[in-house]
Amino acid sequence: MRVWLVLGLLAAAYAKHEEYIGWKSYYIGVTSLDQLKTFRSLADQYDVDVLSPPITQREGVVLVKPEYQEGFTKALETFGVTYRVHADDIKARLDYDDMLIEARNNETMARNGARMPYDNYQEWEVIDAYIDDIAERFPSTVTLVVGGTSFEGRPIKYLKISTTNFEDTSKPVIFIEGGIHAREWISPPTVTWAIKKLTEDLTEPDLLERFDWILLPVSNPDGYIHTTTSRFWRKTRSTDHNLGFMCPGVDGNRNYDFYWNTVGVSSNPCADTYPGTRAFSEPETRVVRDVINTYLSRMALFLTMHSYGSMILYPWGHDGTLSNNALALQIVGVAMAETITSQQISYFPRYVVGNSVLVIGYAASGAAEDYAHSVGVPLSYTYELPGLGGGFQGFHLNPRYIEQVCRDTWAGIAVGVRRAGDILSK
């Protein structure tokens, strides 16, 4: 019986991911900012998909289409940028990952486990049902809000968690958003874990007594669902722009109204960094904007969860200058990172903290954390969650590490939230 199950899973997997036949991924190493700038130029020239940006302290990982592999690697050699193969058959790796996930799904069903398991990636419908369930089971502290609908008509839901129903205006607001980049599957679990820690497993009651919370696990449901058939899809799924039906979608993290469409974007609608036809063209980013603007007067901390790279990044991301609140951003960011490092698995990369341009070496306009900070949120960060080197683990983090990453990330968030509260109370 087990043999037939494995054969069935292999057959189903083989029918997927054909678009990635012949693709390869590479580790990229840079030793200076000049090499980093050279790499970014080559990445644009050869239509390279940067899964994890290289920094001077750490290799990055990139995807390269078959037709560009020879030219890209020769160019790297010419400029002295080191590289090595990360995965030489992307489709085969994805097929194997699918088999691992499906096998874990079967195990979870057999155990009849928790409402939200953390030993596997969950479908959007499971996450959506979990949000509904939490609101139903904890009516005294949880309010379910449908902030809007996605381009394809799915509800974009978030939870407001508060002991005072958001009526005590002296309490700072914490807003955590995940899943705007569809393919970054480890992002939503870190947000649902925060929900769990404020409801089902409330072991730190001060975090609920002192703060009001807004938690949005999947801000891009259309894209998230699409990644089950097109694994590396990053954008939304809108078609109401030039070439929309041929090249749907907008990069949600280039769509905010902060130096929109000025740097780190592409005018090509088919590109992963296409910013859309105007700022806030996407209903998904408008939901996040509306939450920020509604609670701006007391929003202390905004986190947007991404992967991967083990980084905590802060504004300004469009030009690398520092905001007037840079010292507090650095202090709180380091406190979060050190807490995570103190308990994470030893072979997880250590978190790097800093201004996003100074850390990753390139500028990008229209990002969420920049927008939030620009309108007045004092502490605003992008989390680049961990990945692992070796094999194809890294971007597609092995499901067995999901709970560990969630636990580590929550520990860092808890420290950051308390520091944010302390700073604002002074």
Short mmCIF file of C-alpha atoms in Angstrom, two decimals:
data_model
loop_
_atom_site.label_atom_id
_atom_site.label_comp_id
_atom_site.label_asym_id
_atom_site.label_seq_id
_atom_site.Cartn_x
_atom_site.Cartn_y
_atom_site.Cartn_z
CA MET A 1 0.00 0.00 0.00
CA ARG A 2 2.80 2.41 0.93
CA VAL A 3 4.58 1.72 -2.37
CA TRP A 4 1.47 2.60 -4.37
CA LEU A 5 1.05 5.79 -2.32
CA VAL A 6 4.60 6.89 -3.06
CA LEU A 7 4.19 6.07 -6.76
CA GLY A 8 0.96 8.03 -6.86
CA LEU A 9 2.59 11.05 -5.24
CA LEU A 10 5.47 10.89 -7.69
CA ALA A 11 3.12 10.70 -10.67
CA ALA A 12 1.13 13.70 -9.45
CA ALA A 13 4.28 15.69 -8.80
CA TYR A 14 5.72 14.92 -12.23
CA ALA A 15 2.77 16.63 -13.88
CA LYS A 16 3.60 19.95 -12.17
CA HIS A 17 6.29 22.59 -12.43
CA GLU A 18 6.92 22.09 -16.16
CA GLU A 19 7.58 25.84 -16.50
CA TYR A 20 10.80 25.33 -14.51
CA ILE A 21 12.28 22.59 -16.70
CA GLY A 22 15.90 23.48 -17.36
CA TRP A 23 16.07 26.21 -14.74
CA LYS A 24 18.96 26.25 -12.29
CA SER A 25 19.67 28.05 -9.04
CA TYR A 26 23.04 29.36 -7.95
CA TYR A 27 24.71 30.53 -4.78
CA ILE A 28 26.21 33.98 -5.32
CA GLY A 29 29.06 35.36 -3.21
CA VAL A 30 30.18 38.99 -3.10
CA THR A 31 33.08 40.47 -1.17
CA SER A 32 32.45 44.21 -1.59
CA LEU A 33 29.75 46.76 -2.31
CA ASP A 34 31.19 47.20 -5.80
CA GLN A 35 30.72 43.50 -6.51
CA LEU A 36 27.22 43.71 -5.07
CA LYS A 37 26.36 46.54 -7.46
CA THR A 38 27.85 44.56 -10.34
CA PHE A 39 25.75 41.54 -9.41
CA ARG A 40 22.55 43.64 -9.30
CA SER A 41 23.31 44.99 -12.76
CA LEU A 42 23.90 41.49 -14.14
CA ALA A 43 20.75 40.22 -12.44
CA ASP A 44 18.72 42.84 -14.30
CA GLN A 45 20.51 42.15 -17.57
CA TYR A 46 19.94 38.38 -17.45
CA ASP A 47 16.43 38.44 -15.93
CA VAL A 48 17.66 36.68 -12.80
CA ASP A 49 15.14 35.96 -10.04
CA VAL A 50 16.78 36.81 -6.71
CA LEU A 51 15.39 34.45 -4.10
CA SER A 52 17.71 35.60 -1.34
CA PRO A 53 19.95 38.63 -1.91
CA PRO A 54 23.67 38.14 -1.43
CA ILE A 55 25.34 40.36 1.13
CA THR A 56 29.01 40.71 1.93
CA GLN A 57 28.61 38.46 4.98
CA ARG A 58 26.54 35.76 3.29
CA GLU A 59 25.86 34.06 -0.03
CA GLY A 60 22.55 34.64 -1.78
CA VAL A 61 20.51 32.33 -4.00
CA VAL A 62 19.20 33.14 -7.47
CA LEU A 63 17.11 31.41 -10.14
CA VAL A 64 18.25 31.57 -13.76
CA LYS A 65 16.32 30.58 -16.87
CA PRO A 66 18.00 28.10 -19.26
CA GLU A 67 18.63 30.64 -22.01
CA TYR A 68 20.56 32.97 -19.69
CA GLN A 69 22.66 30.52 -17.67
CA GLU A 70 25.77 30.52 -19.84
CA GLY A 71 25.85 34.27 -20.32
CA PHE A 72 25.16 35.00 -16.67
CA THR A 73 27.84 32.68 -15.29
CA LYS A 74 30.44 33.93 -17.77
CA ALA A 75 29.65 37.51 -16.78
CA LEU A 76 30.06 36.62 -13.11
CA GLU A 77 33.46 35.11 -13.88
CA THR A 78 34.48 38.22 -15.82
CA PHE A 79 33.77 40.47 -12.86
CA GLY A 80 35.16 38.08 -10.24
CA VAL A 81 31.83 37.37 -8.54
CA THR A 82 31.86 33.84 -7.14
CA TYR A 83 29.08 31.37 -7.79
CA ARG A 84 28.29 27.70 -7.42
CA VAL A 85 25.31 25.55 -8.35
CA HIS A 86 22.57 25.46 -5.76
CA ALA A 87 20.19 23.14 -7.63
CA ASP A 88 20.75 21.95 -11.18
CA ASP A 89 17.21 20.69 -11.76
CA ILE A 90 14.61 23.00 -10.23
CA LYS A 91 11.64 20.95 -11.38
CA ALA A 92 12.99 17.77 -9.80
CA ARG A 93 13.59 19.57 -6.53
CA LEU A 94 10.09 21.02 -6.51
CA ASP A 95 8.61 17.61 -7.31
CA TYR A 96 10.44 16.16 -4.32
CA ASP A 97 9.31 19.01 -2.06
CA ASP A 98 5.71 18.39 -3.13
CA MET A 99 6.03 14.76 -2.17
CA LEU A 100 7.37 15.71 1.28
CA ILE A 101 4.49 18.12 1.84
CA GLU A 102 1.84 15.66 0.70
CA ALA A 103 3.27 12.93 2.89
CA ARG A 104 3.15 15.27 5.87
CA ASN A 105 -0.44 16.19 4.99
CA ASN A 106 -1.40 12.53 5.13
CA GLU A 107 0.32 12.11 8.49
CA THR A 108 -1.48 15.15 9.92
CA MET A 109 -4.85 13.90 8.72
CA ALA A 110 -4.17 10.51 10.25
CA ARG A 111 -3.30 12.10 13.60
CA ASN A 112 -6.37 14.33 13.49
CA GLY A 113 -4.12 16.97 15.01
CA ALA A 114 -4.44 20.61 15.96
CA ARG A 115 -6.62 23.12 14.18
CA MET A 116 -3.52 24.81 12.76
CA PRO A 117 -0.61 22.38 12.41
CA TYR A 118 2.91 23.80 12.22
CA ASP A 119 4.60 20.76 10.74
CA ASN A 120 3.58 21.67 7.19
CA TYR A 121 2.58 24.54 4.91
CA GLN A 122 -1.16 25.13 4.86
CA GLU A 123 -3.53 25.95 2.03
CA TRP A 124 -5.15 29.38 2.09
CA GLU A 125 -8.52 27.82 2.88
CA VAL A 126 -7.08 26.27 6.06
CA ILE A 127 -5.62 29.60 7.20
CA ASP A 128 -8.89 31.38 6.38
CA ALA A 129 -10.90 28.85 8.37
CA TYR A 130 -8.50 29.16 11.31
CA ILE A 131 -9.02 32.92 11.45
CA ASP A 132 -12.78 32.40 11.54
CA ASP A 133 -12.44 29.74 14.23
CA ILE A 134 -10.28 31.91 16.50
CA ALA A 135 -12.76 34.78 16.26
CA GLU A 136 -15.60 32.43 17.16
CA ARG A 137 -13.78 30.81 20.09
CA PHE A 138 -12.41 34.02 21.65
CA PRO A 139 -15.17 36.61 21.22
CA SER A 140 -14.16 38.58 24.31
CA THR A 141 -10.77 39.54 22.86
CA VAL A 142 -10.89 38.84 19.12
CA THR A 143 -12.70 40.72 16.36
CA LEU A 144 -12.73 39.42 12.80
CA VAL A 145 -12.46 42.09 10.10
CA VAL A 146 -12.76 41.68 6.34
CA GLY A 147 -10.58 44.54 5.22
CA GLY A 148 -11.40 44.13 1.55
CA THR A 149 -11.40 41.63 -1.26
CA SER A 150 -8.56 40.53 -3.48
CA PHE A 151 -8.57 41.11 -7.22
CA GLU A 152 -10.09 37.67 -7.75
CA GLY A 153 -12.71 38.27 -5.06
CA ARG A 154 -11.31 36.51 -2.01
CA PRO A 155 -11.79 38.09 1.44
CA ILE A 156 -8.68 39.63 2.97
CA LYS A 157 -9.22 39.00 6.66
CA TYR A 158 -7.39 40.16 9.72
CA LEU A 159 -7.91 39.84 13.46
CA LYS A 160 -8.03 42.65 15.99
CA ILE A 161 -6.98 41.24 19.37
CA SER A 162 -7.54 43.38 22.44
CA THR A 163 -8.68 43.16 26.05
CA THR A 164 -10.50 46.49 25.63
CA ASN A 165 -11.97 46.13 22.13
CA PHE A 166 -9.56 48.83 20.88
CA GLU A 167 -11.43 51.40 23.00
CA ASP A 168 -8.50 52.25 25.28
CA THR A 169 -6.68 54.77 23.12
CA SER A 170 -3.68 54.79 25.46
CA LYS A 171 -2.66 51.29 24.34
CA PRO A 172 -0.09 51.11 21.51
CA VAL A 173 -1.14 49.18 18.40
CA ILE A 174 1.03 46.45 16.87
CA PHE A 175 0.39 45.51 13.23
CA ILE A 176 1.91 42.41 11.62
CA GLU A 177 1.25 41.58 7.96
CA GLY A 178 2.32 38.49 6.02
CA GLY A 179 2.10 36.87 2.64
CA ILE A 180 2.21 39.86 0.29
CA HIS A 181 4.88 38.02 -1.72
CA ALA A 182 2.97 34.89 -2.64
CA ARG A 183 5.83 32.41 -2.84
CA GLU A 184 7.23 33.17 0.62
CA TRP A 185 5.36 30.36 2.33
CA ILE A 186 7.06 30.66 5.72
CA SER A 187 5.63 34.17 6.18
CA PRO A 188 1.94 33.38 7.00
CA PRO A 189 2.74 30.76 9.69
CA THR A 190 4.70 33.33 11.70
CA VAL A 191 1.59 35.53 11.78
CA THR A 192 -0.82 32.72 12.67
CA TRP A 193 1.62 31.71 15.41
CA ALA A 194 1.31 35.23 16.82
CA ILE A 195 -2.47 34.74 16.80
CA LYS A 196 -2.00 31.47 18.67
CA LYS A 197 0.23 33.11 21.29
CA LEU A 198 -2.34 35.82 21.96
CA THR A 199 -5.33 33.48 22.17
CA GLU A 200 -4.94 29.70 22.45
CA ASP A 201 -1.56 29.75 24.18
CA LEU A 202 -1.41 33.03 26.10
CA THR A 203 1.76 32.50 28.14
CA GLU A 204 2.77 36.18 28.11
CA PRO A 205 -0.38 38.04 29.19
CA ASP A 206 1.41 41.40 29.45
CA LEU A 207 1.57 41.49 25.66
CA LEU A 208 -2.21 41.43 25.50
CA GLU A 209 -2.78 43.69 28.50
CA ARG A 210 -0.39 46.41 27.31
CA PHE A 211 -1.00 46.32 23.54
CA ASP A 212 -3.70 46.06 20.92
CA TRP A 213 -2.86 43.79 17.98
CA ILE A 214 -3.80 43.61 14.30
CA LEU A 215 -2.70 40.40 12.59
CA LEU A 216 -3.09 39.80 8.85
CA PRO A 217 -1.63 36.40 7.86
CA VAL A 218 -2.19 36.43 4.07
CA SER A 219 -2.55 39.82 2.40
CA ASN A 220 -2.22 38.32 -1.10
CA PRO A 221 -4.54 35.29 -1.17
CA ASP A 222 -4.78 35.12 -4.98
CA GLY A 223 -1.03 34.89 -5.41
CA TYR A 224 -0.65 32.47 -2.50
CA ILE A 225 -3.15 30.07 -4.07
CA HIS A 226 -1.47 30.43 -7.46
CA THR A 227 1.86 29.25 -6.04
CA THR A 228 0.45 25.75 -5.70
CA THR A 229 0.73 25.52 -9.48
CA SER A 230 3.43 28.13 -10.16
CA ARG A 231 5.72 27.79 -7.18
CA PHE A 232 7.84 30.92 -7.59
CA TRP A 233 4.99 33.32 -8.29
CA ARG A 234 5.61 36.52 -6.32
CA LYS A 235 3.01 39.09 -7.34
CA THR A 236 -0.71 39.64 -7.04
CA ARG A 237 -2.97 38.31 -9.82
CA SER A 238 -4.53 41.52 -11.16
CA THR A 239 -5.05 41.94 -14.89
CA ASP A 240 -6.28 45.55 -15.07
CA HIS A 241 -3.02 46.96 -16.42
CA ASN A 242 -1.02 46.91 -19.65
CA LEU A 243 -0.52 43.33 -20.84
CA GLY A 244 -2.44 42.20 -17.76
CA PHE A 245 -3.91 39.07 -19.31
CA MET A 246 -0.51 38.01 -20.67
CA CYS A 247 1.45 39.10 -17.59
CA PRO A 248 -0.86 39.40 -14.58
CA GLY A 249 0.05 40.80 -11.23
CA VAL A 250 1.88 43.58 -9.44
CA ASP A 251 4.67 43.39 -6.87
CA GLY A 252 2.75 44.34 -3.74
CA ASN A 253 5.92 45.45 -2.00
CA ARG A 254 6.58 48.03 -4.74
CA ASN A 255 3.01 49.35 -4.81
CA TYR A 256 2.96 51.67 -1.78
CA ASP A 257 2.84 55.43 -2.09
CA PHE A 258 6.38 56.23 -1.05
CA TYR A 259 8.66 57.27 -3.91
CA TRP A 260 6.52 54.91 -5.96
CA ASN A 261 7.97 53.75 -9.30
CA THR A 262 11.31 55.51 -8.90
CA VAL A 263 13.96 52.87 -8.14
CA GLY A 264 14.30 49.09 -7.87
CA VAL A 265 11.28 48.48 -10.08
CA SER A 266 10.61 47.42 -13.66
CA SER A 267 8.28 49.05 -16.18
CA ASN A 268 7.78 45.61 -17.75
CA PRO A 269 4.43 44.16 -16.55
CA CYS A 270 5.92 40.67 -16.87
CA ALA A 271 8.70 41.43 -14.35
CA ASP A 272 8.51 40.36 -10.73
CA THR A 273 9.18 43.93 -9.58
CA TYR A 274 6.48 45.61 -11.68
CA PRO A 275 4.99 48.31 -9.37
CA GLY A 276 1.62 48.66 -11.10
CA THR A 277 0.09 51.57 -12.96
CA ARG A 278 -0.20 53.76 -9.86
CA ALA A 279 0.46 53.63 -6.14
CA PHE A 280 -2.09 51.49 -4.31
CA SER A 281 -3.47 50.10 -7.55
CA GLU A 282 -3.89 46.75 -5.78
CA PRO A 283 -6.75 46.03 -3.37
CA GLU A 284 -4.31 43.94 -1.33
CA THR A 285 -2.03 46.89 -0.54
CA ARG A 286 -4.98 49.18 0.05
CA VAL A 287 -6.10 46.92 2.91
CA VAL A 288 -2.71 47.31 4.61
CA ARG A 289 -2.73 51.06 3.94
CA ASP A 290 -6.17 51.47 5.47
CA VAL A 291 -5.20 49.60 8.64
CA ILE A 292 -2.09 51.76 9.07
CA ASN A 293 -3.95 55.00 8.47
CA THR A 294 -6.89 54.07 10.70
CA TYR A 295 -4.70 53.35 13.75
CA LEU A 296 -1.78 55.60 12.93
CA SER A 297 -2.12 57.83 15.99
CA ARG A 298 -1.15 54.96 18.28
CA MET A 299 0.57 52.43 16.02
CA ALA A 300 3.93 51.73 17.63
CA LEU A 301 5.28 48.90 15.50
CA PHE A 302 4.66 47.59 11.98
CA LEU A 303 6.18 44.33 10.73
CA THR A 304 5.90 42.93 7.22
CA MET A 305 7.03 39.30 7.08
CA HIS A 306 9.07 38.04 4.11
CA SER A 307 11.59 35.34 3.24
CA TYR A 308 14.30 34.59 3.06
CA GLY A 309 17.66 35.81 4.30
CA SER A 310 17.65 36.13 8.12
CA MET A 311 17.50 39.92 8.12
CA ILE A 312 15.62 42.66 9.96
CA LEU A 313 15.55 45.70 7.68
CA TYR A 314 14.35 49.23 8.22
CA PRO A 315 13.90 52.52 6.25
CA TRP A 316 14.75 54.22 4.13
CA GLY A 317 14.78 51.62 1.38
CA HIS A 318 14.56 53.97 -1.60
CA ASP A 319 17.95 55.64 -1.13
CA GLY A 320 19.73 54.21 1.92
CA THR A 321 19.51 57.35 4.03
CA LEU A 322 18.59 57.04 7.69
CA SER A 323 15.40 58.35 9.23
CA ASN A 324 15.33 60.61 12.27
CA ASN A 325 14.37 57.54 14.30
CA ALA A 326 17.26 55.41 13.04
CA LEU A 327 18.84 54.93 16.47
CA ALA A 328 15.64 53.47 17.94
CA LEU A 329 15.14 51.35 14.82
CA GLN A 330 18.62 49.91 15.19
CA ILE A 331 18.38 49.32 18.94
CA VAL A 332 15.02 47.55 18.75
CA GLY A 333 16.04 45.62 15.64
CA VAL A 334 19.20 44.34 17.33
CA ALA A 335 17.22 43.36 20.44
CA MET A 336 14.86 41.27 18.31
CA ALA A 337 17.72 39.68 16.38
CA GLU A 338 19.76 38.83 19.49
CA THR A 339 16.74 37.18 21.09
CA ILE A 340 16.17 35.04 18.02
CA THR A 341 19.85 34.11 17.81
CA SER A 342 19.91 33.06 21.45
CA GLN A 343 17.40 30.26 20.87
CA GLN A 344 17.47 29.34 17.19
CA ILE A 345 19.03 26.19 15.75
CA SER A 346 22.79 26.63 15.55
CA TYR A 347 22.99 26.11 11.80
CA PHE A 348 20.34 28.74 11.05
CA PRO A 349 22.07 31.91 9.81
CA ARG A 350 22.40 34.72 12.33
CA TYR A 351 20.14 37.69 11.69
CA VAL A 352 21.63 40.83 10.17
CA VAL A 353 20.05 44.15 11.20
CA GLY A 354 20.21 47.47 9.42
CA ASN A 355 19.00 49.89 6.82
CA SER A 356 17.73 47.84 3.91
CA VAL A 357 19.91 49.47 1.24
CA LEU A 358 23.03 49.34 3.35
CA VAL A 359 22.47 45.66 4.14
CA ILE A 360 21.38 44.24 0.79
CA GLY A 361 23.07 46.79 -1.44
CA TYR A 362 20.21 47.97 -3.61
CA ALA A 363 17.34 50.42 -3.36
CA ALA A 364 13.65 49.70 -3.89
CA SER A 365 10.79 52.18 -3.84
CA GLY A 366 7.18 51.70 -2.82
CA ALA A 367 7.86 49.22 -0.01
CA ALA A 368 5.50 48.66 2.91
CA GLU A 369 7.88 49.38 5.77
CA ASP A 370 8.95 52.65 4.16
CA TYR A 371 5.36 53.75 3.65
CA ALA A 372 4.40 52.94 7.24
CA HIS A 373 7.39 54.86 8.58
CA SER A 374 6.80 57.79 6.24
CA VAL A 375 3.27 58.37 7.50
CA GLY A 376 4.34 58.21 11.13
CA VAL A 377 4.79 54.65 12.45
CA PRO A 378 7.92 55.05 14.61
CA LEU A 379 9.19 51.46 14.32
CA SER A 380 8.71 49.76 10.95
CA TYR A 381 10.58 46.68 9.72
CA THR A 382 10.78 44.05 7.04
CA TYR A 383 11.59 40.61 8.46
CA GLU A 384 13.43 38.34 6.03
CA LEU A 385 12.85 34.99 7.71
CA PRO A 386 15.45 32.20 7.81
CA GLY A 387 16.36 29.68 5.16
CA LEU A 388 18.92 26.91 5.20
CA GLY A 389 21.79 26.27 2.85
CA GLY A 390 22.47 22.94 1.23
CA GLY A 391 20.43 21.13 -1.40
CA PHE A 392 17.37 23.13 -2.31
CA GLN A 393 16.51 23.91 1.30
CA GLY A 394 16.54 27.60 1.85
CA PHE A 395 13.84 29.29 -0.13
CA HIS A 396 11.51 26.35 0.29
CA LEU A 397 12.26 25.75 3.95
CA ASN A 398 11.75 22.11 4.89
CA PRO A 399 8.35 21.83 6.64
CA ARG A 400 9.91 20.27 9.72
CA TYR A 401 11.47 23.64 10.56
CA ILE A 402 8.26 25.70 10.38
CA GLU A 403 7.44 25.51 14.09
CA GLN A 404 11.02 26.30 15.08
CA VAL A 405 11.04 29.42 12.90
CA CYS A 406 7.66 30.48 14.32
CA ARG A 407 8.86 30.05 17.91
CA ASP A 408 12.10 31.94 17.26
CA THR A 409 10.34 34.74 15.39
CA TRP A 410 7.70 35.19 18.08
CA ALA A 411 10.40 35.49 20.74
CA GLY A 412 11.99 38.29 18.74
CA ILE A 413 8.66 39.99 18.11
CA ALA A 414 7.78 39.88 21.81
CA VAL A 415 11.01 41.66 22.71
CA GLY A 416 10.48 44.23 19.97
CA VAL A 417 6.93 44.93 21.07
CA ARG A 418 7.94 45.48 24.68
CA ARG A 419 10.81 47.76 23.63
CA ALA A 420 8.40 49.70 21.42
CA GLY A 421 6.04 50.17 24.35
CA ASP A 422 8.84 51.31 26.61
CA ILE A 423 10.10 53.85 24.07
CA LEU A 424 6.67 55.35 23.50
CA SER A 425 5.97 55.61 27.23
CA LYS A 426 9.00 57.80 27.86
#
